[in-house]
Short mmCIF file of C-alpha atoms in Angstrom, two decimals:
data_model
loop_
_atom_site.label_atom_id
_atom_site.label_comp_id
_atom_site.label_asym_id
_atom_site.label_seq_id
_atom_site.Cartn_x
_atom_site.Cartn_y
_atom_site.Cartn_z
CA MET M 1 -0.03 -35.68 0.54
CA THR M 2 1.68 -33.28 2.94
CA THR M 3 -0.43 -30.69 4.71
CA VAL M 4 1.19 -27.27 4.74
CA GLU M 5 0.62 -25.26 7.90
CA THR M 6 -1.02 -21.87 7.65
CA VAL M 7 1.59 -19.16 8.16
CA LEU M 8 1.11 -15.56 9.30
CA VAL M 9 2.90 -13.22 6.88
CA TYR M 10 3.51 -9.47 6.72
CA ILE M 11 4.15 -7.84 3.35
CA GLY M 12 5.28 -4.26 2.83
CA LEU M 13 3.95 -2.38 -0.18
CA GLY M 14 5.25 0.84 -1.69
CA SER M 15 4.57 3.00 -4.75
CA ASN M 16 5.42 6.50 -5.90
CA ILE M 17 4.44 6.66 -9.59
CA GLY M 18 1.44 5.62 -11.67
CA GLN M 19 -1.28 6.57 -9.17
CA PRO M 20 0.37 5.18 -6.01
CA PHE M 21 -2.79 4.89 -3.89
CA GLN M 22 -4.45 2.85 -6.65
CA GLN M 23 -1.31 0.75 -7.17
CA ILE M 24 -1.40 -0.30 -3.49
CA LYS M 25 -5.12 -1.02 -3.66
CA ASP M 26 -4.67 -3.11 -6.84
CA ALA M 27 -1.80 -5.09 -5.32
CA LEU M 28 -3.90 -5.85 -2.22
CA ALA M 29 -6.71 -7.12 -4.45
CA LYS M 30 -4.25 -9.41 -6.25
CA LEU M 31 -2.81 -10.68 -2.95
CA ALA M 32 -6.36 -11.50 -1.83
CA GLU M 33 -6.78 -13.66 -4.95
CA LEU M 34 -3.75 -15.87 -4.21
CA PRO M 35 -4.63 -19.51 -3.55
CA ASP M 36 -4.81 -20.64 0.08
CA THR M 37 -4.28 -17.04 1.19
CA ALA M 38 -6.45 -14.59 3.10
CA ILE M 39 -5.85 -10.94 3.99
CA LEU M 40 -6.37 -10.49 7.72
CA ASN M 41 -5.56 -6.80 8.16
CA ASP M 42 -3.92 -3.81 6.52
CA SER M 43 -2.25 -0.73 7.95
CA GLY M 44 -3.91 1.84 5.74
CA TYR M 45 -1.90 4.25 3.63
CA TYR M 46 1.26 5.99 4.86
CA LEU M 47 3.09 8.79 3.05
CA SER M 48 6.87 9.09 3.31
CA SER M 49 9.81 10.86 1.78
CA PRO M 50 11.80 8.71 -0.64
CA MET M 51 14.63 6.55 0.59
CA GLY M 52 17.53 6.93 -1.80
CA PRO M 53 17.43 9.43 -4.66
CA GLU M 54 15.61 12.57 -3.52
CA ASP M 55 14.63 13.67 -7.06
CA GLN M 56 11.58 11.41 -7.06
CA PRO M 57 8.02 11.73 -5.74
CA ASP M 58 7.11 10.83 -2.16
CA PHE M 59 6.02 7.25 -1.53
CA VAL M 60 2.73 5.74 -0.50
CA ASN M 61 3.36 2.71 1.73
CA ALA M 62 1.30 0.09 3.52
CA VAL M 63 1.74 -3.23 5.29
CA VAL M 64 -0.66 -6.14 4.94
CA GLN M 65 -1.05 -9.10 7.28
CA LEU M 66 -2.16 -12.32 5.65
CA SER M 67 -2.41 -16.00 6.34
CA THR M 68 -1.24 -18.41 3.68
CA ARG M 69 -0.39 -22.00 2.98
CA LEU M 70 1.95 -20.96 0.18
CA GLY M 71 5.62 -21.69 0.73
CA VAL M 72 7.81 -18.63 1.12
CA PHE M 73 9.49 -18.91 -2.29
CA ASP M 74 6.16 -19.57 -4.02
CA LEU M 75 4.82 -16.45 -2.28
CA LEU M 76 7.90 -14.48 -3.37
CA ASP M 77 7.38 -15.58 -7.00
CA ARG M 78 3.73 -14.55 -6.84
CA CYS M 79 4.59 -11.15 -5.32
CA GLN M 80 7.09 -10.56 -8.12
CA ALA M 81 4.44 -11.57 -10.67
CA ILE M 82 2.07 -8.98 -9.15
CA GLU M 83 4.84 -6.36 -9.45
CA ARG M 84 5.36 -7.24 -13.12
CA SER M 85 1.61 -7.22 -13.83
CA GLN M 86 1.42 -3.68 -12.46
CA GLY M 87 4.28 -2.47 -14.65
CA ARG M 88 7.20 -2.59 -12.21
CA VAL M 89 10.45 -1.76 -13.97
CA LYS M 90 13.67 -1.17 -12.04
CA THR M 91 15.36 1.91 -13.42
CA ARG M 92 17.72 2.64 -10.52
CA HIS M 93 18.51 1.41 -7.02
CA TRP M 94 15.90 2.70 -4.53
CA GLY M 95 14.32 4.63 -7.38
CA GLU M 96 10.76 5.31 -8.36
CA ARG M 97 8.41 2.40 -8.93
CA ASN M 98 4.82 1.56 -9.70
CA ILE M 99 4.73 -1.06 -6.98
CA ASP M 100 7.10 -2.86 -4.64
CA LEU M 101 6.11 -5.88 -2.54
CA ASP M 102 8.51 -7.05 0.19
CA ILE M 103 8.00 -10.09 2.40
CA LEU M 104 8.80 -8.61 5.81
CA LEU M 105 7.99 -11.60 8.02
CA TYR M 106 7.03 -15.17 7.19
CA GLY M 107 5.82 -16.81 10.40
CA ASP M 108 8.74 -17.25 12.75
CA GLU M 109 11.12 -18.26 9.96
CA LEU M 110 14.65 -16.99 9.54
CA ILE M 111 15.58 -17.06 5.85
CA ASP M 112 18.89 -16.02 4.35
CA ALA M 113 18.80 -16.94 0.67
CA GLU M 114 20.32 -15.24 -2.35
CA ASN M 115 16.97 -13.76 -3.39
CA LEU M 116 15.23 -13.37 -0.01
CA VAL M 117 16.13 -12.39 3.55
CA VAL M 118 13.45 -12.69 6.26
CA PRO M 119 12.92 -10.88 8.54
CA HIS M 120 13.45 -8.10 6.02
CA PRO M 121 16.76 -6.44 7.00
CA GLY M 122 15.36 -2.90 6.71
CA ILE M 123 12.47 -3.19 9.18
CA LEU M 124 14.23 -1.40 12.05
CA LYS M 125 15.67 1.33 9.83
CA ARG M 126 12.58 2.42 7.93
CA ASP M 127 9.72 4.20 9.68
CA PHE M 128 7.56 3.62 6.59
CA VAL M 129 7.85 -0.11 7.36
CA TYR M 130 7.81 -0.33 11.15
CA LEU M 131 5.06 2.26 11.79
CA PRO M 132 2.45 0.47 9.62
CA LEU M 133 3.68 -2.91 10.92
CA LEU M 134 3.24 -1.80 14.54
CA LYS M 135 -0.20 -0.38 13.71
CA ILE M 136 -1.34 -3.84 12.62
CA ASN M 137 0.39 -5.67 15.47
CA PRO M 138 1.94 -3.66 18.32
CA ASP M 139 3.36 -6.89 19.78
CA VAL M 140 4.97 -8.19 16.60
CA ILE M 141 8.12 -10.25 17.13
CA LEU M 142 11.07 -10.26 14.74
CA PRO M 143 12.19 -13.91 14.77
CA GLY M 144 15.63 -14.38 16.24
CA THR M 145 15.71 -10.77 17.43
CA GLY M 146 12.78 -9.87 19.69
CA LYS M 147 9.76 -7.63 20.04
CA LEU M 148 9.87 -4.86 17.44
CA SER M 149 8.74 -2.07 19.78
CA GLU M 150 11.43 -2.98 22.33
CA LEU M 151 14.12 -3.24 19.65
CA LEU M 152 13.25 0.25 18.39
CA ALA M 153 13.37 1.67 21.92
CA ARG M 154 16.84 0.16 22.58
CA SER M 155 18.58 0.57 19.25
CA SER M 156 20.70 3.62 18.55
CA ASP M 157 20.71 3.08 14.77
CA ALA M 158 17.00 2.23 14.48
CA GLY M 159 14.29 4.61 13.56
CA ALA M 160 15.44 6.45 10.45
CA ASP M 161 12.97 9.22 9.78
CA TYR M 162 11.42 9.40 6.33
CA ASP M 163 8.67 11.69 7.67
CA CYS M 164 6.22 8.79 7.53
CA GLN M 165 2.64 9.78 8.33
CA PHE M 166 -0.69 7.95 8.24
CA SER M 167 -2.73 9.06 5.24
CA GLY M 168 -6.02 7.18 5.49
CA ASN M 169 -7.66 3.80 5.33
CA ILE M 170 -7.59 1.60 2.25
CA GLU M 171 -11.16 1.38 1.05
#
């Protein structure tokens, strides 16, 4: 039997309909129930303007840090199952949603598959992702790219502003 190494993972969560604060809290509880997985830290809640169509409610976002022995595609399947269990239905691109779970980082892996790209390609361009991520780990490294805080300081196209602001701890 092969032993799978424990991997440090960051997952972004977002919701803007169906009681968004509760949606995030429920998704975290379901992530905590995954086999061979433990939540190590969360960013708390962040509020942000919507990315994409502006005729939708503001988003509640968070990032969670966890350790897992699940393979990345098994984890992806389980995240999508959590989305479905909480009523996620895609109505339009970047539109409103009950819950969205994105694997941002999976250890130091670089993944470019049809259904998953890691590191998540939007990290540098979305303050509602990088602000909560940096709150959890100010020294976080984007594999193949470098230290997130340094990349943000150097990049001219990084740092899109969705008016992201901390909105409290997840209790």
